[in-house]
Amino acid sequence: FRDMTREVDWLPAHADVAGNGNPILLYRSAAHVPLDVPTERWLRFFVHQCEQARLAHPEKQVAILVDRVGSGRKNQDPTVLRALSPIIADHFPLLIGRVYIAPVNTVLFIIWRLVSLILDEETKSTIQLVQGEAWKEQLVEVVEPSALPVRLGGRNEVY
């Protein structure tokens, strides 16, 4: 899975501002090229990441930070999302604690409003759209600035 690491990375262990030690998985949506990696391989990679998190942090929940900086229609892959949703629901419902999506523009917000109509309340409550003028400040409230990438309002120049 080495070729897929440009899209996904784990933030440093101290990234969780709440101090719970929950691991945070960074997904760089701008690095995703639909059909560049077959959907089945992408799903295996995601499952591998979940299993690694479960083994390394058996009592913790994973937060997923979707970095949308530089992302656009060219990076959207509804096929992977449709295939991933049942896997998460069936096999990892307690592992994924929060999903932060940032920054969110008006188009994505409208799409979310439509999609959220078919989601159960528990699923909706785990997803936080980070939007508005102060979206970077909102991220710093949940991710330690020294662990958060610079482009997302933090000080970490590695990611």
mmCIF file of C-alpha atoms in Angstrom:
data_model
loop_
_atom_site.group_PDB
_atom_site.id
_atom_site.type_symbol
_atom_site.label_atom_id
_atom_site.label_comp_id
_atom_site.label_asym_id
_atom_site.label_seq_id
_atom_site.Cartn_x
_atom_site.Cartn_y
_atom_site.Cartn_z
ATOM 1 C CA PHE A 1 0.000 0.000 0.000
ATOM 2 C CA ARG A 2 3.019 2.319 -0.165
ATOM 3 C CA ASP A 3 1.679 3.999 -3.287
ATOM 4 C CA MET A 4 -1.465 5.065 -1.417
ATOM 5 C CA THR A 5 0.250 6.912 1.411
ATOM 6 C CA ARG A 6 0.058 10.245 -0.386
ATOM 7 C CA GLU A 7 -3.682 10.243 0.344
ATOM 8 C CA VAL A 8 -3.726 8.985 3.925
ATOM 9 C CA ASP A 9 -1.516 9.539 6.947
ATOM 10 C CA TRP A 10 -1.760 9.294 10.727
ATOM 11 C CA LEU A 11 -1.222 12.541 12.605
ATOM 12 C CA PRO A 12 1.226 12.468 15.535
ATOM 13 C CA ALA A 13 0.045 10.753 18.728
ATOM 14 C CA HIS A 14 -0.500 14.049 20.581
ATOM 15 C CA ALA A 15 -2.908 15.391 17.912
ATOM 16 C CA ASP A 16 -6.108 14.874 19.925
ATOM 17 C CA VAL A 17 -6.776 18.167 21.764
ATOM 18 C CA ALA A 18 -9.169 16.458 24.177
ATOM 19 C CA GLY A 19 -6.208 14.481 25.491
ATOM 20 C CA ASN A 20 -7.931 11.129 25.022
ATOM 21 C CA GLY A 21 -5.140 9.833 22.829
ATOM 22 C CA ASN A 22 -7.579 9.017 20.060
ATOM 23 C CA PRO A 23 -5.668 8.578 16.795
ATOM 24 C CA ILE A 24 -6.456 10.948 13.928
ATOM 25 C CA LEU A 25 -6.324 9.739 10.343
ATOM 26 C CA LEU A 26 -5.681 12.496 7.801
ATOM 27 C CA TYR A 27 -7.239 11.952 4.377
ATOM 28 C CA ARG A 28 -6.006 14.361 1.694
ATOM 29 C CA SER A 29 -8.870 14.399 -0.781
ATOM 30 C CA ALA A 30 -6.924 16.578 -3.247
ATOM 31 C CA ALA A 31 -4.440 13.704 -3.666
ATOM 32 C CA HIS A 32 -7.184 11.252 -4.640
ATOM 33 C CA VAL A 33 -7.467 10.491 -8.343
ATOM 34 C CA PRO A 34 -10.605 8.452 -9.078
ATOM 35 C CA LEU A 35 -9.857 5.169 -10.813
ATOM 36 C CA ASP A 36 -6.105 5.688 -10.286
ATOM 37 C CA VAL A 37 -6.350 2.942 -7.670
ATOM 38 C CA PRO A 38 -9.045 0.296 -8.205
ATOM 39 C CA THR A 39 -11.942 0.591 -5.736
ATOM 40 C CA GLU A 40 -11.335 -2.902 -4.326
ATOM 41 C CA ARG A 41 -7.705 -2.060 -3.550
ATOM 42 C CA TRP A 42 -8.713 1.243 -1.923
ATOM 43 C CA LEU A 43 -11.226 -0.619 0.271
ATOM 44 C CA ARG A 44 -8.564 -3.142 1.325
ATOM 45 C CA PHE A 45 -6.266 -0.237 2.192
ATOM 46 C CA PHE A 46 -8.961 1.406 4.325
ATOM 47 C CA VAL A 47 -9.723 -1.856 6.123
ATOM 48 C CA HIS A 48 -5.991 -2.326 6.710
ATOM 49 C CA GLN A 49 -5.776 1.169 8.266
ATOM 50 C CA CYS A 50 -8.793 0.430 10.501
ATOM 51 C CA GLU A 51 -7.335 -2.878 11.651
ATOM 52 C CA GLN A 52 -3.978 -1.244 12.373
ATOM 53 C CA ALA A 53 -5.761 1.390 14.479
ATOM 54 C CA ARG A 54 -7.793 -1.236 16.300
ATOM 55 C CA LEU A 55 -4.640 -3.215 17.158
ATOM 56 C CA ALA A 56 -2.579 -0.181 18.185
ATOM 57 C CA HIS A 57 -5.402 1.541 20.101
ATOM 58 C CA PRO A 58 -7.883 -1.149 21.214
ATOM 59 C CA GLU A 59 -9.769 1.138 23.615
ATOM 60 C CA LYS A 60 -9.790 4.234 21.393
ATOM 61 C CA GLN A 61 -11.922 5.644 18.631
ATOM 62 C CA VAL A 62 -10.405 6.995 15.441
ATOM 63 C CA ALA A 63 -11.115 10.507 14.243
ATOM 64 C CA ILE A 64 -10.902 11.068 10.505
ATOM 65 C CA LEU A 65 -9.913 14.487 9.237
ATOM 66 C CA VAL A 66 -10.820 14.981 5.585
ATOM 67 C CA ASP A 67 -8.502 17.673 4.215
ATOM 68 C CA ARG A 68 -10.330 19.263 1.276
ATOM 69 C CA VAL A 69 -7.799 22.037 0.607
ATOM 70 C CA GLY A 70 -7.204 22.021 -3.147
ATOM 71 C CA SER A 71 -9.871 19.371 -3.706
ATOM 72 C CA GLY A 72 -12.538 19.663 -6.357
ATOM 73 C CA ARG A 73 -14.851 17.680 -8.607
ATOM 74 C CA LYS A 74 -11.873 15.933 -10.181
ATOM 75 C CA ASN A 75 -11.120 14.268 -6.814
ATOM 76 C CA GLN A 76 -14.634 13.075 -6.002
ATOM 77 C CA ASP A 77 -15.122 9.346 -6.092
ATOM 78 C CA PRO A 78 -18.690 8.352 -5.212
ATOM 79 C CA THR A 79 -17.944 4.719 -6.149
ATOM 80 C CA VAL A 80 -15.445 4.374 -3.299
ATOM 81 C CA LEU A 81 -17.738 6.220 -0.883
ATOM 82 C CA ARG A 82 -20.695 3.967 -1.731
ATOM 83 C CA ALA A 83 -18.545 0.857 -1.300
ATOM 84 C CA LEU A 84 -16.949 2.110 1.913
ATOM 85 C CA SER A 85 -20.158 3.065 3.745
ATOM 86 C CA PRO A 86 -21.437 -0.484 4.376
ATOM 87 C CA ILE A 87 -17.964 -1.687 5.371
ATOM 88 C CA ILE A 88 -17.742 0.996 8.047
ATOM 89 C CA ALA A 89 -21.309 0.352 9.225
ATOM 90 C CA ASP A 90 -20.947 -3.439 9.313
ATOM 91 C CA HIS A 91 -17.387 -3.876 10.576
ATOM 92 C CA PHE A 92 -16.187 -0.668 12.223
ATOM 93 C CA PRO A 93 -19.227 1.110 13.702
ATOM 94 C CA LEU A 94 -17.544 1.756 17.060
ATOM 95 C CA LEU A 95 -14.064 2.471 15.714
ATOM 96 C CA ILE A 96 -14.862 5.705 13.882
ATOM 97 C CA GLY A 97 -15.619 8.289 16.553
ATOM 98 C CA ARG A 98 -15.663 11.553 14.607
ATOM 99 C CA VAL A 99 -15.247 12.690 11.026
ATOM 100 C CA TYR A 100 -14.211 16.289 10.387
ATOM 101 C CA ILE A 101 -14.517 17.580 6.825
ATOM 102 C CA ALA A 102 -12.722 20.858 6.134
ATOM 103 C CA PRO A 103 -13.055 23.250 4.509
ATOM 104 C CA VAL A 104 -16.628 22.858 3.319
ATOM 105 C CA ASN A 105 -17.948 25.082 0.547
ATOM 106 C CA THR A 106 -21.581 25.847 -0.239
ATOM 107 C CA VAL A 107 -21.910 23.088 -2.852
ATOM 108 C CA LEU A 108 -20.682 20.384 -0.474
ATOM 109 C CA PHE A 109 -22.885 21.764 2.284
ATOM 110 C CA ILE A 110 -25.969 21.475 0.035
ATOM 111 C CA ILE A 111 -24.987 17.926 -0.968
ATOM 112 C CA TRP A 112 -24.548 17.077 2.724
ATOM 113 C CA ARG A 113 -28.014 18.433 3.515
ATOM 114 C CA LEU A 114 -29.500 16.083 0.925
ATOM 115 C CA VAL A 115 -27.413 13.034 1.886
ATOM 116 C CA SER A 116 -28.046 13.555 5.599
ATOM 117 C CA LEU A 117 -31.773 13.038 5.001
ATOM 118 C CA ILE A 118 -31.142 9.302 4.537
ATOM 119 C CA LEU A 119 -28.615 8.882 7.367
ATOM 120 C CA ASP A 120 -29.523 7.797 10.874
ATOM 121 C CA GLU A 121 -29.012 10.302 13.704
ATOM 122 C CA GLU A 122 -26.019 8.462 15.166
ATOM 123 C CA THR A 123 -24.147 8.556 11.860
ATOM 124 C CA LYS A 124 -24.998 12.211 11.305
ATOM 125 C CA SER A 125 -23.768 13.106 14.791
ATOM 126 C CA THR A 126 -20.286 11.726 14.073
ATOM 127 C CA ILE A 127 -19.759 13.949 11.015
ATOM 128 C CA GLN A 128 -18.813 17.584 11.464
ATOM 129 C CA LEU A 129 -18.637 19.915 8.491
ATOM 130 C CA VAL A 130 -16.084 22.635 9.213
ATOM 131 C CA GLN A 131 -17.028 25.733 7.272
ATOM 132 C CA GLY A 132 -17.175 29.489 7.289
ATOM 133 C CA GLU A 133 -14.533 32.183 7.638
ATOM 134 C CA ALA A 134 -13.091 30.669 10.823
ATOM 135 C CA TRP A 135 -12.807 27.049 9.670
ATOM 136 C CA LYS A 136 -9.094 26.856 10.529
ATOM 137 C CA GLU A 137 -9.774 28.125 14.047
ATOM 138 C CA GLN A 138 -12.482 25.470 14.408
ATOM 139 C CA LEU A 139 -9.981 22.725 13.505
ATOM 140 C CA VAL A 140 -7.465 23.972 16.070
ATOM 141 C CA GLU A 141 -10.140 23.391 18.719
ATOM 142 C CA VAL A 142 -10.061 19.637 18.006
ATOM 143 C CA VAL A 143 -6.557 19.011 16.635
ATOM 144 C CA GLU A 144 -3.407 20.113 18.424
ATOM 145 C CA PRO A 145 -1.875 22.960 16.317
ATOM 146 C CA SER A 146 1.589 21.371 16.406
ATOM 147 C CA ALA A 147 0.108 18.219 14.806
ATOM 148 C CA LEU A 148 -2.242 19.952 12.350
ATOM 149 C CA PRO A 149 -0.860 20.650 8.847
ATOM 150 C CA VAL A 150 -0.082 24.303 8.091
ATOM 151 C CA ARG A 151 -2.605 24.412 5.222
ATOM 152 C CA LEU A 152 -5.314 23.514 7.768
ATOM 153 C CA GLY A 153 -4.342 26.220 10.247
ATOM 154 C CA GLY A 154 -1.745 24.335 12.265
ATOM 155 C CA ARG A 155 2.040 24.450 12.570
ATOM 156 C CA ASN A 156 2.993 21.004 11.260
ATOM 157 C CA GLU A 157 4.988 21.421 8.043
ATOM 158 C CA VAL A 158 5.586 17.681 7.586
ATOM 159 C CA TYR A 159 2.052 16.811 6.517
#
